[in-house]
Structures are given as structure tokens and as C-alpha cells.
Amino acid sequence: VQLQASGGGLVQAGGSLRLSCVASGRTFGGYGWFRQAPGKERLFVAGRSWRGEFTHYADSAKGRFAISRDNRDNTLYLQMNSLKPEDTAVYYCAARREYGRYYPRADDWNYFGQGTLVTVSS
């Protein structure tokens, strides 16, 4: 299984970024995004079942972030709008073999990709 994330960078507060993650190696039941700020634990951002029946967002992401995927090539996305300095973190894409409810803990996810750094300046 491989999850290759990209799209991080430096952006000013109020700006937008779209993170991408190419998923390969097996079929998945769900996918998601986590983030980890320096010295902090890895936190859930968004998760979705592969077919889209279930979608979950952390409170910090609701109304600003959107999770999706491209059916054609298994590329996962996290569109982030109205970014704030507190969104600064390394962002990780993640996947699960099954997805039928809310999975906010990193330990509940089967696979993680390498991270991509997002820095939001004030």
C-alpha cells in the first residue's frame, strides 16, 4: 500500500491550498486526512467512505475544508479554504480497509502516507 501526499506549502492567512494523495496497492473502505503540529498529537481532520456514503469533519475543519477523491485515478484531495495560522501542521493522508462510522483516532486507521507541510502565515 502506498499513499503519496503532496500540495503543502506556505500560504497567507485567508488563503487556500489543495492537498493531494495518490492511493495504491489495494482497495480501501475509506480515506481521510490528519494533521500534526510540532510537539502535538496527530489529529483527525476529515474522513470519508470510499463511495461517499459517510463524511466526517473535525469541528476545526467544518465549513472551510472539503474532502473528496477522483474516481478515475484514486487521487484523494483535501481542499482547504480560509486558512488560519493555527492550521499550520504536517498533513497526512490516511486510509482504512473498512469505513462505517466516525474514526477520529489515528490508531483506528490502517495506513498513513508521508506528510506534507502546510504553513499559514499571519
XYZ file of C-alpha atoms in Angstrom:
122
model
C 0.000 0.000 0.000
C 1.231 3.460 -0.892
C -0.189 6.846 -0.024
C 1.770 9.699 -1.573
C 0.737 13.134 -0.340
C 1.652 16.446 -1.927
C 0.458 20.016 -2.208
C 1.644 21.563 1.025
C 3.366 24.912 1.146
C 3.384 28.397 2.562
C 0.196 30.446 2.332
C -1.063 33.631 3.944
C -3.940 33.591 6.372
C -7.221 33.610 4.480
C -5.730 31.771 1.534
C -6.386 28.311 0.126
C -4.470 25.131 -0.591
C -5.434 21.786 -2.061
C -3.625 18.720 -0.816
C -3.453 15.605 -2.973
C -2.695 11.991 -2.150
C -2.327 9.124 -4.608
C -3.554 5.854 -3.095
C -2.489 2.481 -4.476
C -1.862 -1.127 -3.523
C -5.315 -2.369 -2.569
C -8.938 -1.357 -2.382
C -9.964 0.803 0.546
C -13.141 1.245 2.524
C -12.404 4.846 3.476
C -9.857 7.627 3.364
C -9.035 10.660 5.413
C -6.666 13.371 6.478
C -4.920 14.022 9.765
C -2.580 16.784 10.858
C 0.154 17.107 13.406
C 1.584 20.359 14.723
C 5.068 20.391 16.302
C 5.002 18.789 19.729
C 1.342 17.862 19.408
C -0.531 14.641 18.748
C -1.816 13.656 15.332
C -5.381 14.935 14.989
C -8.259 13.938 12.737
C -9.242 16.484 10.100
C -11.647 14.711 7.745
C -12.698 11.226 6.726
C -14.955 9.701 4.114
C -16.116 6.296 2.991
C -14.757 5.298 -0.386
C -18.155 5.537 -2.056
C -19.110 8.694 -0.227
C -21.930 7.412 1.996
C -20.283 8.797 5.138
C -18.287 12.007 5.565
C -16.897 13.386 8.803
C -15.056 16.581 9.661
C -13.328 17.820 12.782
C -15.018 20.919 14.188
C -11.963 22.949 13.184
C -12.446 21.920 9.552
C -16.208 22.235 9.149
C -17.211 24.901 6.663
C -13.636 25.504 5.497
C -12.228 22.157 4.334
C -13.626 19.633 1.865
C -12.534 16.036 1.357
C -13.002 14.284 -1.959
C -11.429 11.874 -4.391
C -11.115 11.429 -8.132
C -12.757 8.169 -9.196
C -10.562 7.887 -12.256
C -7.172 7.579 -10.622
C -7.693 7.142 -6.861
C -6.327 10.563 -6.039
C -7.566 11.873 -2.718
C -7.960 15.581 -2.030
C -8.308 17.978 0.848
C -9.397 21.438 -0.260
C -8.578 23.944 2.469
C -10.048 27.447 2.368
C -9.932 30.416 4.751
C -6.725 29.083 6.240
C -5.633 30.260 9.660
C -2.207 30.258 11.347
C -3.463 27.525 13.678
C -3.902 25.262 10.644
C -0.106 25.096 10.378
C 0.910 21.444 10.628
C 2.162 18.433 8.754
C -0.832 16.910 6.993
C -1.098 13.148 6.457
C -3.427 11.239 4.197
C -4.792 8.017 5.637
C -6.857 5.027 4.589
C -8.894 2.278 6.181
C -9.827 -1.181 4.972
C -13.414 -0.562 6.080
C -15.395 2.588 6.832
C -18.773 2.558 8.515
C -18.666 5.177 11.235
C -16.637 8.053 12.656
C -12.948 7.204 13.296
C -11.295 10.184 14.983
C -8.326 8.353 16.480
C -5.172 7.840 14.459
C -4.907 4.328 15.912
C -8.172 3.441 14.145
C -6.626 3.936 10.706
C -4.737 1.190 8.881
C -2.473 3.191 6.574
C -0.764 6.569 6.590
C 1.206 8.339 3.914
C 4.189 10.566 4.413
C 3.232 14.054 5.467
C 3.165 17.313 3.613
C 3.858 20.552 5.474
C 1.332 23.371 5.462
C 2.450 26.703 6.889
C -0.029 29.541 7.258
C 1.468 32.942 7.941
C -0.408 35.697 9.739
